[in-house]
Amino acid sequence: PPLFLQISAMKPKKSPRDNGQQDLFRPELAKMIDHRHGLVKLANVVDWDRLDELFGKEYCPDNGRPAISTRLMVSLQYLKYTYNLSDDDVVAGWVENPYWQYLSGMQYFEHEAPIHPSSMSRWRKRIGEAGAEQLLKETIAAGLKLKVVRPHQLKRVNVDTTVQEKDIRFPTDARLYHRARRRLVDAAKKRKIPLRQNYNRIGKGLFFQQSRYAHARQMKRAAKCTRKLRTILGR
């Protein structure tokens, strides 16, 4: 990549809670939240130092402006996919939620967005597929530590293919009649049974005609073709 892209950002900054700076006039997040909350427990078991070391390799060590803290970016990505939010929505929700801010390593409650939403997509591109796999591993490790995930549950992966394109044909009566006739003709050929007429040309024409009529909402004509296909099947 071009040189200016390589030196555009230094290693990520530390999260505010790790800086050790105190503000006597602002209440700390740790004193505002319920430590039994799931996100608080998660924040306490994730190996943030390991993630910081892992993703810090993607940045230049001594040139450019310091990058956003790894903990903040990892937390925002986790919240995005956990709650099924867009980049804009997760950043907007972060400003309103003390538990999200605690997970992100904030020491005090912040009233302004920590980043521009576009930074999230750029960060995902920077870490790539390998980085996403490391995040998944750390998420699983945290789940095992909290005992919300059992080892035997990792032996099988359930994949939701709801939005995946599928080659499925709706089983209309006309289609079923047409397929049944073709299979009967094929079975007769294999067994060398002579047929007076196989209706291959007529059946195919009727099936396509029925489909066109149904698409054009000419249901009476479509039904007539379906009846003819049924009659042919019976012969």
XYZ file of N, CA and C in Angstrom:
705
model
N 0.822 -1.208 0.000
C 0.000 0.000 0.000
C 0.851 1.251 0.000
N 0.308 2.406 -0.413
C 1.075 3.651 -0.437
C 1.618 3.984 0.941
N 2.744 4.729 0.966
C 3.407 5.041 2.221
C 2.523 5.834 3.159
N 1.730 6.771 2.619
C 0.914 7.616 3.493
C -0.138 6.813 4.230
N -0.553 5.654 3.665
C -1.509 4.802 4.358
C -0.831 4.030 5.475
N 0.449 3.730 5.297
C 1.160 2.968 6.299
C 1.445 3.800 7.540
N 1.612 5.094 7.388
C 2.000 5.923 8.528
C 0.863 6.836 8.972
N -0.343 6.553 8.573
C -1.459 7.444 8.869
C -1.899 7.376 10.318
N -1.532 6.307 11.040
C -1.966 6.183 12.422
C -0.932 5.419 13.228
N -0.670 5.930 14.434
C 0.201 5.218 15.356
C -0.600 4.144 16.075
N 0.060 3.471 17.002
C -0.620 2.445 17.783
C -1.763 3.071 18.578
N -2.802 2.278 18.888
C -3.976 2.819 19.580
C -3.642 3.401 20.949
N -4.414 4.406 21.333
C -4.275 4.993 22.658
C -4.791 4.025 23.713
N -4.379 4.243 24.954
C -4.923 3.455 26.059
C -6.353 3.889 26.333
N -7.160 2.974 26.892
C -8.509 3.377 27.270
C -8.425 4.302 28.475
N -9.388 5.232 28.611
C -9.340 6.228 29.683
C -9.155 5.630 31.071
N -9.723 4.456 31.320
C -9.621 3.864 32.650
C -8.194 3.444 32.969
N -7.388 3.217 31.926
C -6.002 2.793 32.138
C -5.043 3.967 32.274
N -5.517 5.179 32.000
C -4.630 6.338 32.069
C -4.347 6.779 33.498
N -5.258 6.451 34.412
C -5.053 6.800 35.817
C -5.339 8.246 36.158
N -5.910 9.010 35.237
C -6.219 10.409 35.522
C -7.537 10.518 36.277
N -7.547 11.297 37.338
C -8.722 11.444 38.186
C -9.382 12.797 37.947
N -10.711 12.799 38.039
C -11.488 14.036 37.933
C -12.424 14.080 39.130
N -12.119 14.961 40.072
C -12.873 15.008 41.326
C -14.302 15.481 41.142
N -14.604 16.111 40.029
C -15.926 16.698 39.838
C -16.855 15.821 38.999
N -16.406 14.640 38.625
C -17.241 13.743 37.819
C -17.322 12.376 38.491
N -18.535 11.818 38.609
C -18.670 10.486 39.226
C -18.142 9.399 38.292
N -17.453 8.442 38.849
C -16.911 7.356 38.046
C -18.018 6.388 37.647
N -17.863 5.813 36.452
C -18.852 4.848 35.961
C -18.972 3.651 36.895
N -17.854 3.231 37.472
C -17.859 2.055 38.338
C -18.771 2.239 39.544
N -19.014 3.490 39.928
C -19.879 3.767 41.080
C -21.333 4.003 40.669
N -21.602 4.030 39.371
C -22.954 4.302 38.877
C -23.685 3.038 38.433
N -22.956 1.961 38.194
C -23.539 0.797 37.538
C -23.710 -0.370 38.497
N -24.518 -1.335 38.068
C -24.721 -2.583 38.805
C -23.673 -3.585 38.312
N -22.800 -4.008 39.198
C -21.706 -4.886 38.796
C -22.158 -6.314 38.533
N -23.436 -6.578 38.719
C -23.981 -7.892 38.357
C -24.455 -7.922 36.904
N -24.423 -6.789 36.241
C -24.867 -6.702 34.848
C -23.946 -7.528 33.948
N -24.537 -8.152 32.925
C -23.782 -9.025 32.038
C -22.612 -8.344 31.351
N -22.792 -7.093 30.903
C -21.713 -6.398 30.206
C -20.571 -6.040 31.149
N -20.898 -5.807 32.411
C -19.849 -5.524 33.398
C -19.015 -6.779 33.638
N -19.702 -7.910 33.766
C -18.978 -9.178 33.941
C -18.108 -9.481 32.727
N -18.654 -9.206 31.552
C -17.886 -9.439 30.326
C -16.643 -8.562 30.291
N -16.808 -7.295 30.673
C -15.680 -6.363 30.659
C -14.553 -6.825 31.570
N -14.903 -7.541 32.631
C -13.904 -7.957 33.614
C -13.185 -9.256 33.253
N -13.678 -9.991 32.251
C -13.031 -11.266 31.901
C -12.319 -11.225 30.549
N -12.633 -10.251 29.714
C -11.966 -10.160 28.407
C -10.497 -9.783 28.605
N -9.621 -10.428 27.877
C -8.189 -10.128 27.942
C -7.895 -8.940 27.028
N -8.128 -7.751 27.546
C -7.979 -6.538 26.739
C -6.525 -6.304 26.335
N -5.581 -6.643 27.226
C -4.163 -6.444 26.900
C -3.759 -7.293 25.698
N -4.265 -8.511 25.644
C -3.939 -9.390 24.521
C -4.490 -8.817 23.215
N -5.738 -8.314 23.261
C -6.333 -7.734 22.058
C -5.586 -6.481 21.627
N -5.149 -5.688 22.609
C -4.416 -4.467 22.293
C -3.083 -4.803 21.630
N -2.428 -5.835 22.128
C -1.164 -6.264 21.530
C -1.386 -6.856 20.141
N -2.466 -7.620 20.010
C -2.760 -8.283 18.740
C -3.054 -7.278 17.635
N -3.961 -6.332 17.911
C -4.362 -5.380 16.874
C -3.413 -4.194 16.765
N -2.558 -4.023 17.769
C -1.573 -2.950 17.692
C -0.553 -3.181 16.595
N -0.411 -4.439 16.160
C 0.524 -4.764 15.085
C 0.088 -4.169 13.752
N -1.207 -3.808 13.657
C -1.720 -3.271 12.395
C -1.380 -1.796 12.207
N -0.735 -1.189 13.219
C -0.462 0.245 13.161
C 1.040 0.506 13.150
N 1.389 1.695 12.686
C 2.783 2.116 12.688
C 3.199 2.453 14.123
N 4.373 2.013 14.598
C 4.733 2.209 16.002
C 5.123 3.634 16.376
N 5.586 4.446 15.413
C 6.140 5.746 15.816
C 5.784 6.899 14.880
N 4.819 6.738 14.002
C 4.456 7.825 13.089
C 2.950 8.031 13.083
N 2.539 9.261 12.798
C 1.125 9.548 12.644
C 0.419 9.861 13.951
N -0.870 10.072 13.839
C -1.693 10.399 15.000
C -2.084 9.115 15.723
N -2.089 9.099 17.059
C -2.483 7.885 17.792
C -3.887 7.436 17.412
N -4.033 6.146 17.193
C -5.334 5.598 16.798
C -6.266 5.497 17.999
N -7.542 5.263 17.711
C -8.548 5.086 18.757
C -8.237 3.814 19.526
N -8.545 3.800 20.817
C -8.190 2.656 21.658
C -8.819 1.370 21.135
N -8.046 0.299 21.213
C -8.521 -1.008 20.748
C -9.749 -1.441 21.522
N -9.753 -1.209 22.810
C -10.881 -1.645 23.635
C -12.174 -0.982 23.191
N -12.116 0.296 22.880
C -13.313 1.000 22.423
C -13.817 0.408 21.114
N -12.920 0.180 20.167
C -13.336 -0.332 18.863
C -13.862 -1.760 18.960
N -13.200 -2.592 19.761
C -13.672 -3.970 19.941
C -15.048 -3.977 20.585
N -15.232 -3.135 21.595
C -16.520 -3.081 22.299
C -17.642 -2.622 21.378
N -17.381 -1.615 20.571
C -18.407 -1.125 19.650
C -18.780 -2.185 18.624
N -17.786 -2.925 18.140
C -18.089 -4.003 17.186
C -18.920 -5.091 17.860
N -18.571 -5.428 19.092
C -19.325 -6.452 19.827
C -20.772 -6.015 20.029
N -20.966 -4.766 20.449
C -22.321 -4.251 20.685
C -23.115 -4.190 19.385
N -22.451 -3.833 18.309
C -23.128 -3.741 17.007
C -23.756 -5.071 16.622
N -22.980 -6.146 16.728
C -23.476 -7.449 16.274
C -24.332 -8.142 17.328
N -24.106 -7.831 18.599
C -24.939 -8.428 19.645
C -26.364 -7.901 19.575
N -26.502 -6.604 19.350
C -27.825 -5.980 19.330
C -28.329 -5.705 17.912
N -27.588 -6.176 16.910
C -28.003 -6.054 15.509
C -28.275 -4.592 15.136
N -27.275 -3.751 15.330
C -27.411 -2.318 15.081
C -26.498 -1.884 13.938
N -26.843 -0.765 13.345
C -25.959 -0.167 12.345
C -24.826 0.556 13.064
N -23.808 0.950 12.317
C -22.702 1.695 12.919
C -23.199 2.995 13.543
N -24.097 3.684 12.853
C -24.629 4.945 13.384
C -25.413 4.714 14.671
N -26.227 3.662 14.695
C -27.071 3.410 15.865
C -26.257 2.999 17.080
N -25.211 2.216 16.867
C -24.430 1.767 18.017
C -23.651 2.933 18.629
N -23.173 3.853 17.799
C -22.475 5.030 18.326
C -23.453 5.945 19.060
N -24.655 6.114 18.509
C -25.671 6.943 19.170
C -26.103 6.315 20.493
N -26.275 4.994 20.520
C -26.670 4.320 21.751
C -25.583 4.346 22.804
N -24.341 4.363 22.376
C -23.212 4.389 23.306
C -23.259 5.636 24.186
N -23.661 6.756 23.615
C -23.713 8.018 24.361
C -24.733 7.947 25.494
N -25.738 7.102 25.362
C -26.828 7.046 26.334
C -26.700 5.903 27.336
N -25.746 5.011 27.151
C -25.718 3.788 27.950
C -24.428 3.673 28.763
N -24.510 3.780 30.095
C -23.293 3.695 30.919
C -22.636 2.315 30.874
N -23.443 1.266 30.674
C -22.867 -0.084 30.619
C -22.048 -0.277 29.348
N -22.495 0.288 28.259
C -21.728 0.227 27.012
C -20.411 0.983 27.180
N -20.472 2.118 27.867
C -19.269 2.913 28.070
C -18.294 2.205 29.009
N -18.811 1.535 30.018
C -17.943 0.791 30.934
C -17.232 -0.338 30.191
N -17.984 -1.057 29.353
C -17.385 -2.122 28.551
C -16.277 -1.573 27.664
N -16.446 -0.340 27.196
C -15.478 0.275 26.281
C -14.254 0.832 26.987
N -14.225 0.741 28.325
C -13.055 1.201 29.065
C -13.128 2.638 29.530
N -14.306 3.248 29.475
C -14.447 4.625 29.936
C -14.402 4.683 31.473
N -13.798 5.733 31.994
C -13.745 5.910 33.443
C -14.906 6.761 33.939
N -15.290 7.750 33.133
C -16.403 8.630 33.481
C -17.449 8.574 32.371
N -18.668 8.963 32.713
C -19.737 8.966 31.715
C -19.478 10.074 30.701
N -19.516 9.702 29.427
C -19.252 10.651 28.348
C -20.560 11.045 27.669
N -20.669 12.330 27.327
C -21.896 12.846 26.715
C -21.752 13.091 25.217
N -20.597 12.784 24.682
C -20.367 12.962 23.250
C -19.920 11.645 22.631
N -20.226 11.488 21.352
C -19.843 10.262 20.644
C -18.321 10.132 20.624
N -17.801 8.942 20.873
C -16.343 8.767 20.942
C -15.659 8.786 19.582
N -16.397 8.410 18.532
C -15.840 8.346 17.182
C -16.929 8.689 16.178
N -16.514 8.895 14.943
C -17.487 8.985 13.853
C -17.828 7.560 13.425
N -19.105 7.272 13.126
C -19.489 5.899 12.758
C -18.667 5.297 11.621
N -18.187 6.119 10.706
C -17.406 5.591 9.580
C -16.097 4.947 10.034
N -15.626 5.316 11.225
C -14.385 4.722 11.736
C -14.539 3.235 11.995
N -15.766 2.800 12.269
C -15.989 1.384 12.560
C -15.752 0.518 11.330
N -16.263 0.956 10.193
C -16.061 0.168 8.970
C -14.595 0.169 8.554
N -13.917 1.300 8.753
C -12.491 1.349 8.418
C -11.685 0.416 9.326
N -12.080 0.335 10.587
C -11.380 -0.551 11.522
C -11.593 -2.016 11.150
N -12.812 -2.360 10.721
C -13.073 -3.742 10.302
C -12.215 -4.115 9.095
N -12.063 -3.181 8.166
C -11.221 -3.449 6.997
C -9.760 -3.602 7.408
N -9.351 -2.837 8.400
C -7.953 -2.886 8.836
C -7.607 -4.239 9.454
N -8.487 -4.768 10.304
C -8.166 -6.036 10.975
C -8.412 -7.234 10.063
N -9.313 -7.091 9.091
C -9.552 -8.151 8.121
C -10.216 -9.392 8.704
N -10.234 -10.443 7.900
C -10.881 -11.692 8.307
C -10.151 -12.350 9.472
N -8.823 -12.288 9.452
C -8.047 -12.897 10.537
C -8.348 -12.223 11.870
N -8.482 -10.904 11.849
C -8.810 -10.187 13.078
C -10.195 -10.524 13.585
N -11.146 -10.688 12.661
C -12.506 -11.064 13.059
C -12.519 -12.437 13.728
N -11.686 -13.352 13.227
C -11.597 -14.678 13.840
C -11.022 -14.590 15.252
N -10.059 -13.708 15.454
C -9.498 -13.526 16.794
C -10.536 -12.965 17.756
N -11.365 -12.042 17.264
C -12.440 -11.505 18.102
C -13.427 -12.595 18.484
N -13.735 -13.471 17.533
C -14.646 -14.578 17.820
C -14.047 -15.505 18.873
N -12.749 -15.799 18.754
C -12.088 -16.660 19.737
C -12.142 -16.050 21.129
N -11.894 -14.745 21.220
C -11.914 -14.080 22.525
C -13.319 -14.052 23.103
N -14.321 -13.888 22.234
C -15.713 -13.908 22.693
C -16.073 -15.272 23.262
N -15.643 -16.332 22.575
C -15.914 -17.691 23.058
C -15.187 -17.944 24.372
N -13.925 -17.492 24.456
C -13.156 -17.676 25.688
C -13.821 -16.964 26.861
N -14.336 -15.750 26.613
C -15.031 -15.016 27.672
C -16.306 -15.736 28.086
N -17.031 -16.291 27.108
C -18.245 -17.047 27.419
C -17.960 -18.264 28.267
N -16.834 -18.939 27.995
C -16.447 -20.107 28.799
C -16.078 -19.696 30.220
N -15.390 -18.559 30.361
C -15.022 -18.080 31.697
C -16.257 -17.736 32.523
N -17.247 -17.140 31.863
C -18.476 -16.751 32.562
C -19.462 -17.908 32.690
N -19.136 -19.043 32.074
C -19.966 -20.251 32.110
C -21.338 -20.047 31.463
N -21.399 -19.125 30.508
C -22.627 -18.969 29.722
C -22.543 -19.814 28.460
N -21.353 -20.318 28.184
C -21.129 -21.248 27.079
C -20.465 -22.491 27.646
N -20.984 -23.653 27.290
C -20.422 -24.919 27.747
C -19.558 -25.526 26.640
N -18.498 -26.241 27.008
C -17.623 -26.829 25.979
C -18.355 -27.710 24.978
N -19.367 -28.461 25.441
C -20.066 -29.359 24.519
C -20.890 -28.600 23.481
N -21.206 -27.315 23.788
C -21.973 -26.519 22.833
C -21.127 -26.085 21.636
N -19.819 -26.224 21.741
C -18.928 -25.790 20.667
C -18.650 -26.892 19.658
N -19.215 -28.070 19.896
C -18.987 -29.185 18.982
C -19.820 -29.069 17.711
N -20.877 -28.263 17.766
C -21.745 -28.120 16.601
C -22.034 -26.644 16.365
N -22.058 -26.253 15.095
C -22.326 -24.866 14.720
C -23.690 -24.789 14.049
N -24.564 -23.933 14.562
C -25.871 -23.697 13.946
C -25.785 -22.430 13.101
N -26.098 -22.555 11.835
C -25.997 -21.428 10.904
C -27.389 -21.019 10.462
N -27.717 -19.744 10.639
C -29.005 -19.210 10.203
C -28.883 -18.780 8.744
N -29.593 -19.451 7.858
C -29.528 -19.133 6.423
C -30.804 -18.449 5.949
N -31.450 -17.703 6.840
C -32.731 -17.079 6.503
C -32.623 -16.186 5.272
N -31.555 -15.391 5.201
C -31.426 -14.432 4.100
C -30.552 -14.966 2.968
N -30.101 -16.192 3.067
C -29.293 -16.763 1.990
C -30.184 -17.171 0.828
N -29.710 -16.904 -0.383
C -30.486 -17.253 -1.567
C -30.624 -18.768 -1.673
N -31.817 -19.210 -1.985
C -32.084 -20.643 -2.074
C -32.764 -20.960 -3.406
N -32.464 -22.126 -3.928
C -33.072 -22.582 -5.181
C -34.282 -23.440 -4.826
N -35.393 -22.779 -4.514
C -36.602 -23.479 -4.082
C -37.729 -23.154 -5.055
N -38.429 -24.172 -5.483
C -39.569 -23.985 -6.382
C -40.848 -24.271 -5.624
N -41.823 -23.392 -5.794
C -43.091 -23.573 -5.095
C -43.854 -24.743 -5.717
N -44.275 -25.717 -4.916
C -44.927 -26.926 -5.473
C -46.383 -26.695 -5.879
N -46.596 -26.023 -7.001
C -47.960 -25.827 -7.494
C -48.496 -27.138 -8.060
N -49.823 -27.229 -8.208
C -50.434 -28.439 -8.767
C -49.914 -28.713 -10.172
N -49.818 -27.652 -10.984
C -49.355 -27.830 -12.359
C -47.935 -28.389 -12.392
N -47.069 -27.865 -11.548
C -45.691 -28.352 -11.512
C -45.636 -29.813 -11.065
N -46.438 -30.157 -10.058
C -46.449 -31.539 -9.570
C -46.962 -32.503 -10.640
N -48.024 -32.121 -11.344
C -48.548 -32.970 -12.426
C -47.494 -33.160 -13.515
N -46.817 -32.056 -13.867
C -45.817 -32.100 -14.933
C -44.637 -32.991 -14.534
N -44.150 -32.839 -13.305
C -43.027 -33.661 -12.850
C -43.422 -35.130 -12.739
N -44.628 -35.383 -12.227
C -45.077 -36.772 -12.089
C -45.156 -37.457 -13.458
N -45.675 -36.742 -14.471
C -45.761 -37.329 -15.815
C -44.368 -37.640 -16.360
N -43.435 -36.692 -16.191
C -42.092 -36.924 -16.705
C -41.432 -38.120 -16.028
N -41.634 -38.256 -14.734
C -41.016 -39.377 -14.024
C -41.641 -40.714 -14.436
N -42.936 -40.696 -14.686
C -43.578 -41.928 -15.158
C -43.053 -42.328 -16.535
N -42.866 -41.333 -17.403
C -42.326 -41.609 -18.739
C -40.907 -42.163 -18.634
N -40.076 -41.561 -17.766
C -38.703 -42.041 -17.589
C -38.682 -43.461 -17.031
N -39.575 -43.721 -16.060
C -39.633 -45.066 -15.476
C -40.058 -46.104 -16.518
N -40.992 -45.724 -17.392
C -41.439 -46.643 -18.443
C -40.310 -46.946 -19.426
N -39.505 -45.925 -19.750
C -38.380 -46.138 -20.661
C -37.364 -47.103 -20.065
N -37.068 -46.924 -18.762
C -36.090 -47.798 -18.116
C -36.555 -49.253 -18.114
N -37.839 -49.441 -17.994
C -38.387 -50.808 -17.945
C -38.848 -51.298 -19.321
N -38.577 -50.468 -20.336
C -38.902 -50.807 -21.728
C -40.393 -51.115 -21.905
N -41.214 -50.285 -21.258
C -42.666 -50.407 -21.394
C -43.114 -49.464 -22.508
N -43.709 -49.957 -23.561
C -44.133 -49.077 -24.674
C -45.315 -48.201 -24.263
N -45.255 -46.934 -24.648
C -46.337 -45.989 -24.378
C -46.950 -45.544 -25.702
N -48.260 -45.451 -25.720
C -48.926 -44.988 -26.930
C -48.541 -43.544 -27.235
N -48.386 -42.730 -26.180
C -47.988 -41.332 -26.339
C -47.388 -40.867 -25.014
N -46.259 -40.159 -25.068
C -45.626 -39.713 -23.815
C -45.974 -38.274 -23.433
N -46.574 -37.522 -24.318
C -47.037 -36.149 -24.060
C -45.898 -35.205 -23.645
N -44.665 -35.501 -24.036
C -43.548 -34.630 -23.647
C -43.717 -33.214 -24.200
N -43.991 -33.099 -25.478
C -44.119 -31.774 -26.096
C -45.365 -31.064 -25.607
N -46.507 -31.767 -25.589
C -47.771 -31.140 -25.171
C -47.725 -30.764 -23.693
N -47.196 -31.682 -22.871
C -47.132 -31.416 -21.430
C -46.261 -30.223 -21.101
N -45.107 -30.135 -21.764
C -44.213 -29.007 -21.527
C -44.862 -27.696 -21.943
N -45.541 -27.720 -23.095
C -46.216 -26.506 -23.559
C -47.319 -26.069 -22.624
N -48.116 -27.034 -22.137
C -49.194 -26.701 -21.200
C -48.652 -26.139 -19.892
N -47.547 -26.709 -19.424
C -46.971 -26.246 -18.156
C -46.503 -24.795 -18.265
N -45.786 -24.460 -19.337
C -45.326 -23.082 -19.510
C -46.501 -22.130 -19.733
N -47.509 -22.599 -20.441
C -48.688 -21.767 -20.679
C -49.409 -21.485 -19.365
N -49.531 -22.518 -18.529
C -50.172 -22.337 -17.222
C -49.403 -21.320 -16.379
N -48.077 -21.384 -16.417
C -47.253 -20.454 -15.639
C -47.452 -19.021 -16.101
N -47.531 -18.820 -17.417
C -47.736 -17.464 -17.942
C -49.112 -16.927 -17.572
N -50.129 -17.771 -17.657
C -51.473 -17.328 -17.283
C -51.532 -16.969 -15.793
N -50.900 -17.795 -14.955
C -50.910 -17.527 -13.511
C -50.182 -16.229 -13.201
N -49.065 -15.977 -13.897
C -48.316 -14.743 -13.680
C -49.131 -13.524 -14.096
N -49.946 -13.675 -15.128
C -50.781 -12.571 -15.618
C -52.117 -12.480 -14.882
N -52.298 -13.303 -13.855
C -53.531 -13.322 -13.053
C -54.760 -13.725 -13.873
N -54.544 -14.491 -14.921
C -55.668 -15.041 -15.694
C -55.945 -16.444 -15.146
N -56.595 -16.459 -13.975
C -56.675 -17.692 -13.197
C -57.565 -18.754 -13.846
N -58.598 -18.345 -14.564
C -59.468 -19.335 -15.207
C -58.710 -20.105 -16.289
N -57.952 -19.370 -17.103
C -57.166 -20.025 -18.143
C -56.064 -20.891 -17.529
N -55.463 -20.401 -16.440
C -54.428 -21.186 -15.761
C -55.011 -22.478 -15.206
N -56.217 -22.386 -14.624
C -56.867 -23.578 -14.067
C -57.208 -24.584 -15.162
N -57.577 -24.077 -16.337
C -57.889 -24.960 -17.460
C -56.655 -25.754 -17.888
N -55.501 -25.088 -17.940
C -54.256 -25.776 -18.278
C -53.896 -26.810 -17.217
N -54.136 -26.469 -15.950
C -53.842 -27.408 -14.861
C -54.686 -28.667 -14.990
N -55.963 -28.493 -15.332
C -56.842 -29.655 -15.508
C -56.358 -30.541 -16.656
N -55.902 -29.912 -17.747
C -55.390 -30.690 -18.879
C -54.143 -31.487 -18.481
N -53.267 -30.864 -17.666
C -52.075 -31.565 -17.196
C -52.448 -32.766 -16.326
N -53.482 -32.596 -15.516
C -53.948 -33.700 -14.667
C -54.522 -34.831 -15.523
N -55.259 -34.450 -16.563
C -55.833 -35.465 -17.465
C -54.734 -36.252 -18.177
N -53.717 -35.524 -18.658
C -52.596 -36.178 -19.337
C -51.897 -37.158 -18.399
N -51.717 -36.740 -17.146
C -51.067 -37.612 -16.161
C -51.857 -38.904 -15.970
N -53.199 -38.804 -15.960
C -54.032 -39.990 -15.764
C -53.995 -40.957 -16.929
N -53.619 -40.488 -18.107
C -53.562 -41.358 -19.276
C -52.295 -42.215 -19.298
